[in-house]
Amino acid sequence: MARKDIVGRTGEQIAADHLEAAGYRIIDRNWRCRTGELDIVAERDGTVVFVEVKTRSGTGYGHPLESITVQKLARLRRLAAAWCADNGPVASIRLDAIAVVTAPGQTLVEHVEQVA
């Protein structure tokens, strides 16, 4: 597995742990369809939350959230709709993003709710 894939998987696990500690229930991870992949699908208080996780091993290439473009948000909306179509009706949804920076000796997690 390539280093970037290991960093990404590690970040997704850190994000999932963060969500569970905040009272979310993880419904799905790495859900795939023809359109792409959802990193994490979680639920809390009746709202299904689709989470895009961005991980960096430092900020030399910018903050992880800077890589979430308008196009990526549009794709996230399409993926959320596809997930809902496959998994039945959902009363309330939200699109979130989690940035994980794994610098030597520390890990920073930033959860931004309702990015789109």
CSV table of N, CA and C in Angstrom, one decimal:
chain,number,residue,atom,x,y,z
A,1,MET,N,0.9,-1.2,0.0
A,1,MET,CA,0.0,0.0,0.0
A,1,MET,C,0.9,1.2,0.0
A,2,ALA,N,0.6,2.2,-0.8
A,2,ALA,CA,1.4,3.4,-0.9
A,2,ALA,C,1.2,4.3,0.3
A,3,ARG,N,2.3,5.1,0.6
A,3,ARG,CA,2.3,5.9,1.8
A,3,ARG,C,1.1,6.8,1.9
A,4,LYS,N,0.7,7.4,0.8
A,4,LYS,CA,-0.5,8.3,0.8
A,4,LYS,C,-1.8,7.5,1.2
A,5,ASP,N,-1.9,6.3,0.7
A,5,ASP,CA,-3.0,5.5,1.1
A,5,ASP,C,-3.0,5.1,2.6
A,6,ILE,N,-1.9,4.9,3.1
A,6,ILE,CA,-1.8,4.6,4.6
A,6,ILE,C,-2.2,5.8,5.4
A,7,VAL,N,-1.7,7.0,5.0
A,7,VAL,CA,-2.0,8.3,5.6
A,7,VAL,C,-3.5,8.5,5.5
A,8,GLY,N,-4.1,8.3,4.4
A,8,GLY,CA,-5.6,8.4,4.2
A,8,GLY,C,-6.4,7.5,5.1
A,9,ARG,N,-6.0,6.2,5.1
A,9,ARG,CA,-6.7,5.2,5.9
A,9,ARG,C,-6.6,5.6,7.4
A,10,THR,N,-5.4,6.0,7.8
A,10,THR,CA,-5.2,6.4,9.2
A,10,THR,C,-6.1,7.6,9.6
A,11,GLY,N,-6.1,8.6,8.7
A,11,GLY,CA,-7.0,9.7,8.9
A,11,GLY,C,-8.4,9.4,9.0
A,12,GLU,N,-8.9,8.5,8.2
A,12,GLU,CA,-10.3,8.1,8.2
A,12,GLU,C,-10.6,7.4,9.5
A,13,GLN,N,-9.7,6.6,10.1
A,13,GLN,CA,-9.9,5.9,11.3
A,13,GLN,C,-9.9,6.9,12.5
A,14,ILE,N,-9.0,7.9,12.4
A,14,ILE,CA,-9.0,9.0,13.4
A,14,ILE,C,-10.3,9.7,13.4
A,15,ALA,N,-10.8,10.0,12.2
A,15,ALA,CA,-12.1,10.8,12.0
A,15,ALA,C,-13.2,9.9,12.5
A,16,ALA,N,-13.3,8.7,12.2
A,16,ALA,CA,-14.3,7.8,12.7
A,16,ALA,C,-14.3,7.7,14.3
A,17,ASP,N,-13.1,7.6,14.9
A,17,ASP,CA,-13.0,7.6,16.3
A,17,ASP,C,-13.5,8.9,16.9
A,18,HIS,N,-13.2,10.0,16.2
A,18,HIS,CA,-13.6,11.4,16.7
A,18,HIS,C,-15.1,11.5,16.7
A,19,LEU,N,-15.7,11.0,15.6
A,19,LEU,CA,-17.2,11.0,15.5
A,19,LEU,C,-17.9,10.2,16.5
A,20,GLU,N,-17.4,9.0,16.7
A,20,GLU,CA,-18.0,8.1,17.7
A,20,GLU,C,-17.9,8.7,19.1
A,21,ALA,N,-16.7,9.4,19.4
A,21,ALA,CA,-16.5,10.0,20.7
A,21,ALA,C,-17.5,11.2,20.9
A,22,ALA,N,-17.9,11.8,19.8
A,22,ALA,CA,-18.9,12.9,19.8
A,22,ALA,C,-20.3,12.5,19.7
A,23,GLY,N,-20.6,11.1,19.8
A,23,GLY,CA,-21.9,10.6,19.9
A,23,GLY,C,-22.5,10.2,18.6
A,24,TYR,N,-21.7,10.1,17.5
A,24,TYR,CA,-22.2,9.7,16.2
A,24,TYR,C,-22.1,8.2,16.2
A,25,ARG,N,-23.0,7.6,15.4
A,25,ARG,CA,-23.0,6.1,15.1
A,25,ARG,C,-22.5,6.0,13.6
A,26,ILE,N,-21.5,5.2,13.4
A,26,ILE,CA,-21.0,5.0,12.1
A,26,ILE,C,-21.9,4.0,11.4
A,27,ILE,N,-22.4,4.4,10.2
A,27,ILE,CA,-23.3,3.5,9.5
A,27,ILE,C,-22.5,2.8,8.4
A,28,ASP,N,-21.6,3.6,7.7
A,28,ASP,CA,-20.9,3.0,6.5
A,28,ASP,C,-19.6,3.7,6.4
A,29,ARG,N,-18.6,3.0,5.9
A,29,ARG,CA,-17.3,3.5,5.6
A,29,ARG,C,-16.8,3.1,4.2
A,30,ASN,N,-16.2,4.0,3.5
A,30,ASN,CA,-15.7,3.7,2.2
A,30,ASN,C,-16.8,3.1,1.3
A,31,TRP,N,-18.0,3.7,1.3
A,31,TRP,CA,-19.1,3.2,0.5
A,31,TRP,C,-18.9,3.6,-0.9
A,32,ARG,N,-19.0,2.7,-1.9
A,32,ARG,CA,-18.7,3.0,-3.3
A,32,ARG,C,-19.8,2.8,-4.2
A,33,CYS,N,-19.9,3.6,-5.2
A,33,CYS,CA,-20.8,3.4,-6.3
A,33,CYS,C,-20.1,3.9,-7.6
A,34,ARG,N,-20.8,3.9,-8.7
A,34,ARG,CA,-20.2,4.3,-10.0
A,34,ARG,C,-19.7,5.7,-9.9
A,35,THR,N,-20.3,6.6,-9.1
A,35,THR,CA,-20.0,8.0,-9.0
A,35,THR,C,-18.7,8.3,-8.2
A,36,GLY,N,-18.4,7.4,-7.3
A,36,GLY,CA,-17.2,7.6,-6.4
A,36,GLY,C,-17.4,6.9,-5.1
A,37,GLU,N,-16.8,7.5,-4.1
A,37,GLU,CA,-16.7,6.9,-2.8
A,37,GLU,C,-17.0,7.9,-1.7
A,38,LEU,N,-17.8,7.5,-0.7
A,38,LEU,CA,-18.1,8.3,0.5
A,38,LEU,C,-17.1,7.7,1.6
A,39,ASP,N,-16.4,8.7,2.3
A,39,ASP,CA,-15.5,8.2,3.3
A,39,ASP,C,-16.2,7.7,4.5
A,40,ILE,N,-17.1,8.4,5.1
A,40,ILE,CA,-17.8,8.0,6.3
A,40,ILE,C,-19.3,8.5,6.2
A,41,VAL,N,-20.2,7.6,6.5
A,41,VAL,CA,-21.6,7.9,6.7
A,41,VAL,C,-21.9,7.6,8.1
A,42,ALA,N,-22.4,8.6,8.8
A,42,ALA,CA,-22.7,8.5,10.3
A,42,ALA,C,-24.1,9.0,10.5
A,43,GLU,N,-24.6,8.8,11.8
A,43,GLU,CA,-25.9,9.2,12.2
A,43,GLU,C,-25.8,9.8,13.6
A,44,ARG,N,-26.5,10.9,13.8
A,44,ARG,CA,-26.7,11.4,15.2
A,44,ARG,C,-28.0,12.2,15.3
A,45,ASP,N,-28.8,11.9,16.3
A,45,ASP,CA,-30.0,12.6,16.5
A,45,ASP,C,-30.9,12.6,15.3
A,46,GLY,N,-31.0,11.5,14.5
A,46,GLY,CA,-31.9,11.4,13.4
A,46,GLY,C,-31.4,12.0,12.1
A,47,THR,N,-30.2,12.6,12.1
A,47,THR,CA,-29.6,13.1,10.9
A,47,THR,C,-28.5,12.2,10.4
A,48,VAL,N,-28.6,11.9,9.1
A,48,VAL,CA,-27.5,11.1,8.5
A,48,VAL,C,-26.5,12.1,8.0
A,49,VAL,N,-25.2,11.9,8.3
A,49,VAL,CA,-24.1,12.8,8.0
A,49,VAL,C,-23.1,12.1,7.1
A,50,PHE,N,-22.9,12.8,5.9
A,50,PHE,CA,-21.9,12.3,5.0
A,50,PHE,C,-20.7,13.1,5.2
A,51,VAL,N,-19.6,12.4,5.5
A,51,VAL,CA,-18.3,13.1,5.9
A,51,VAL,C,-17.2,12.8,4.9
A,52,GLU,N,-16.7,13.9,4.4
A,52,GLU,CA,-15.5,13.9,3.6
A,52,GLU,C,-14.3,14.1,4.5
A,53,VAL,N,-13.3,13.2,4.5
A,53,VAL,CA,-12.2,13.2,5.3
A,53,VAL,C,-10.9,13.6,4.5
A,54,LYS,N,-10.2,14.6,4.9
A,54,LYS,CA,-9.0,15.0,4.3
A,54,LYS,C,-7.8,14.9,5.3
A,55,THR,N,-6.8,14.2,5.0
A,55,THR,CA,-5.7,14.0,5.9
A,55,THR,C,-4.4,14.4,5.3
A,56,ARG,N,-3.6,15.1,6.1
A,56,ARG,CA,-2.2,15.5,5.7
A,56,ARG,C,-1.3,15.1,6.8
A,57,SER,N,0.0,14.8,6.4
A,57,SER,CA,1.0,14.6,7.4
A,57,SER,C,1.7,15.8,7.8
A,58,GLY,N,1.2,17.0,7.4
A,58,GLY,CA,1.7,18.3,7.8
A,58,GLY,C,1.0,19.3,6.9
A,59,THR,N,1.3,20.6,7.1
A,59,THR,CA,0.6,21.6,6.4
A,59,THR,C,1.5,22.3,5.3
A,60,GLY,N,2.5,21.6,4.9
A,60,GLY,CA,3.4,22.2,3.9
A,60,GLY,C,2.7,22.4,2.6
A,61,TYR,N,1.7,21.6,2.3
A,61,TYR,CA,0.9,21.8,1.1
A,61,TYR,C,-0.4,22.4,1.4
A,62,GLY,N,-0.6,23.1,2.5
A,62,GLY,CA,-1.8,23.8,2.9
A,62,GLY,C,-2.6,22.9,3.8
A,63,HIS,N,-3.7,23.6,4.3
A,63,HIS,CA,-4.6,22.9,5.2
A,63,HIS,C,-5.4,21.9,4.5
A,64,PRO,N,-5.7,20.8,5.1
A,64,PRO,CA,-6.5,19.7,4.3
A,64,PRO,C,-7.8,20.2,3.8
A,65,LEU,N,-8.5,21.1,4.5
A,65,LEU,CA,-9.8,21.5,4.0
A,65,LEU,C,-9.7,22.4,2.7
A,66,GLU,N,-8.5,22.9,2.5
A,66,GLU,CA,-8.3,23.7,1.2
A,66,GLU,C,-8.5,22.9,0.0
A,67,SER,N,-8.4,21.6,0.1
A,67,SER,CA,-8.5,20.7,-1.1
A,67,SER,C,-10.0,20.3,-1.4
A,68,ILE,N,-10.9,20.8,-0.6
A,68,ILE,CA,-12.3,20.5,-0.9
A,68,ILE,C,-12.8,21.7,-1.8
A,69,THR,N,-13.0,21.3,-3.1
A,69,THR,CA,-13.4,22.3,-4.1
A,69,THR,C,-14.9,22.3,-4.3
A,70,VAL,N,-15.4,23.2,-5.0
A,70,VAL,CA,-16.8,23.3,-5.4
A,70,VAL,C,-17.2,22.0,-6.1
A,71,GLN,N,-16.3,21.5,-7.0
A,71,GLN,CA,-16.5,20.3,-7.7
A,71,GLN,C,-16.6,19.1,-6.8
A,72,LYS,N,-15.7,19.0,-5.8
A,72,LYS,CA,-15.8,17.9,-4.8
A,72,LYS,C,-17.1,18.0,-4.0
A,73,LEU,N,-17.5,19.2,-3.6
A,73,LEU,CA,-18.8,19.3,-2.9
A,73,LEU,C,-20.0,18.8,-3.7
A,74,ALA,N,-19.9,19.1,-5.0
A,74,ALA,CA,-21.0,18.7,-5.9
A,74,ALA,C,-21.0,17.2,-6.0
A,75,ARG,N,-19.8,16.6,-6.1
A,75,ARG,CA,-19.7,15.1,-6.2
A,75,ARG,C,-20.2,14.5,-4.9
A,76,LEU,N,-19.9,15.1,-3.7
A,76,LEU,CA,-20.3,14.6,-2.4
A,76,LEU,C,-21.9,14.7,-2.3
A,77,ARG,N,-22.5,15.7,-2.9
A,77,ARG,CA,-24.0,15.8,-2.9
A,77,ARG,C,-24.5,14.6,-3.8
A,78,ARG,N,-23.9,14.4,-4.9
A,78,ARG,CA,-24.4,13.3,-5.8
A,78,ARG,C,-24.2,11.9,-5.1
A,79,LEU,N,-23.1,11.7,-4.4
A,79,LEU,CA,-22.9,10.5,-3.7
A,79,LEU,C,-23.8,10.3,-2.5
A,80,ALA,N,-24.2,11.4,-1.8
A,80,ALA,CA,-25.1,11.3,-0.7
A,80,ALA,C,-26.5,10.9,-1.3
A,81,ALA,N,-26.9,11.5,-2.4
A,81,ALA,CA,-28.2,11.1,-3.1
A,81,ALA,C,-28.2,9.6,-3.5
A,82,ALA,N,-27.1,9.2,-4.0
A,82,ALA,CA,-27.0,7.8,-4.4
A,82,ALA,C,-27.0,6.8,-3.2
A,83,TRP,N,-26.4,7.2,-2.1
A,83,TRP,CA,-26.4,6.4,-0.9
A,83,TRP,C,-27.9,6.3,-0.4
A,84,CYS,N,-28.5,7.5,-0.3
A,84,CYS,CA,-29.9,7.5,0.1
A,84,CYS,C,-30.8,6.7,-0.8
A,85,ALA,N,-30.6,6.7,-2.1
A,85,ALA,CA,-31.4,5.9,-3.0
A,85,ALA,C,-31.2,4.4,-2.7
A,86,ASP,N,-30.0,4.0,-2.4
A,86,ASP,CA,-29.7,2.6,-2.1
A,86,ASP,C,-30.1,2.1,-0.7
A,87,ASN,N,-30.2,3.1,0.2
A,87,ASN,CA,-30.4,2.7,1.6
A,87,ASN,C,-31.8,3.2,2.2
A,88,GLY,N,-32.7,3.5,1.4
A,88,GLY,CA,-34.0,3.9,1.8
A,88,GLY,C,-34.1,5.4,2.2
A,89,PRO,N,-35.3,5.8,2.5
A,89,PRO,CA,-35.6,7.2,2.7
A,89,PRO,C,-34.9,7.7,4.0
A,90,VAL,N,-34.4,8.9,3.9
A,90,VAL,CA,-33.7,9.5,5.1
A,90,VAL,C,-34.4,10.8,5.4
A,91,ALA,N,-34.7,11.1,6.6
A,91,ALA,CA,-35.5,12.3,7.0
A,91,ALA,C,-34.6,13.6,6.9
A,92,SER,N,-33.4,13.5,7.3
A,92,SER,CA,-32.5,14.6,7.4
A,92,SER,C,-31.1,14.3,7.1
A,93,ILE,N,-30.4,15.0,6.2
A,93,ILE,CA,-29.0,14.8,5.9
A,93,ILE,C,-28.2,16.0,6.1
A,94,ARG,N,-26.9,15.8,6.2
A,94,ARG,CA,-25.9,16.9,6.3
A,94,ARG,C,-24.6,16.5,5.7
A,95,LEU,N,-23.9,17.4,5.1
A,95,LEU,CA,-22.6,17.1,4.6
A,95,LEU,C,-21.5,17.8,5.4
A,96,ASP,N,-20.6,17.1,6.0
A,96,ASP,CA,-19.6,17.6,6.8
A,96,ASP,C,-18.2,17.3,6.3
A,97,ALA,N,-17.2,17.9,6.8
A,97,ALA,CA,-15.8,17.6,6.4
A,97,ALA,C,-15.0,17.5,7.7
A,98,ILE,N,-14.0,16.6,7.7
A,98,ILE,CA,-13.1,16.5,8.8
A,98,ILE,C,-11.7,16.6,8.3
A,99,ALA,N,-10.9,17.5,8.8
A,99,ALA,CA,-9.5,17.6,8.5
A,99,ALA,C,-8.7,16.9,9.6
A,100,VAL,N,-7.7,16.1,9.2
A,100,VAL,CA,-6.8,15.5,10.1
A,100,VAL,C,-5.4,15.8,9.7
A,101,VAL,N,-4.6,16.3,10.6
A,101,VAL,CA,-3.2,16.6,10.4
A,101,VAL,C,-2.4,15.8,11.4
A,102,THR,N,-1.6,14.9,10.8
A,102,THR,CA,-0.8,14.0,11.7
A,102,THR,C,0.7,14.4,11.6
A,103,ALA,N,1.0,15.5,12.4
A,103,ALA,CA,2.3,15.9,12.5
A,103,ALA,C,3.1,15.1,13.6
A,104,PRO,N,4.4,15.0,13.5
A,104,PRO,CA,5.1,14.2,14.5
A,104,PRO,C,4.8,14.7,15.9
A,105,GLY,N,4.3,13.7,16.7
A,105,GLY,CA,4.1,14.0,18.1
A,105,GLY,C,2.7,14.5,18.4
A,106,GLN,N,1.9,14.8,17.4
A,106,GLN,CA,0.6,15.3,17.6
A,106,GLN,C,-0.4,15.1,16.4
A,107,THR,N,-1.6,15.0,16.8
A,107,THR,CA,-2.7,14.8,15.7
A,107,THR,C,-3.7,15.8,16.0
A,108,LEU,N,-4.0,16.6,14.9
A,108,LEU,CA,-5.1,17.6,15.0
A,108,LEU,C,-6.3,17.2,14.2
A,109,VAL,N,-7.5,17.4,14.8
A,109,VAL,CA,-8.7,17.0,14.1
A,109,VAL,C,-9.6,18.2,14.1
A,110,GLU,N,-10.1,18.6,12.9
A,110,GLU,CA,-11.0,19.7,12.8
A,110,GLU,C,-12.3,19.2,12.1
A,111,HIS,N,-13.4,19.3,12.8
A,111,HIS,CA,-14.7,18.9,12.2
A,111,HIS,C,-15.5,20.1,11.8
A,112,VAL,N,-15.8,20.2,10.6
A,112,VAL,CA,-16.6,21.3,10.1
A,112,VAL,C,-18.0,20.8,9.7
A,113,GLU,N,-19.0,21.2,10.4
A,113,GLU,CA,-20.4,20.8,10.0
A,113,GLU,C,-21.0,21.6,8.9
A,114,GLN,N,-21.8,20.9,8.1
A,114,GLN,CA,-22.6,21.5,7.1
A,114,GLN,C,-21.7,22.4,6.1
A,115,VAL,N,-20.8,21.7,5.4
A,115,VAL,CA,-20.0,22.4,4.5
A,115,VAL,C,-20.7,22.7,3.2
A,116,ALA,N,-21.8,22.0,2.9
A,116,ALA,CA,-22.5,22.3,1.7
A,116,ALA,C,-24.0,22.1,1.9
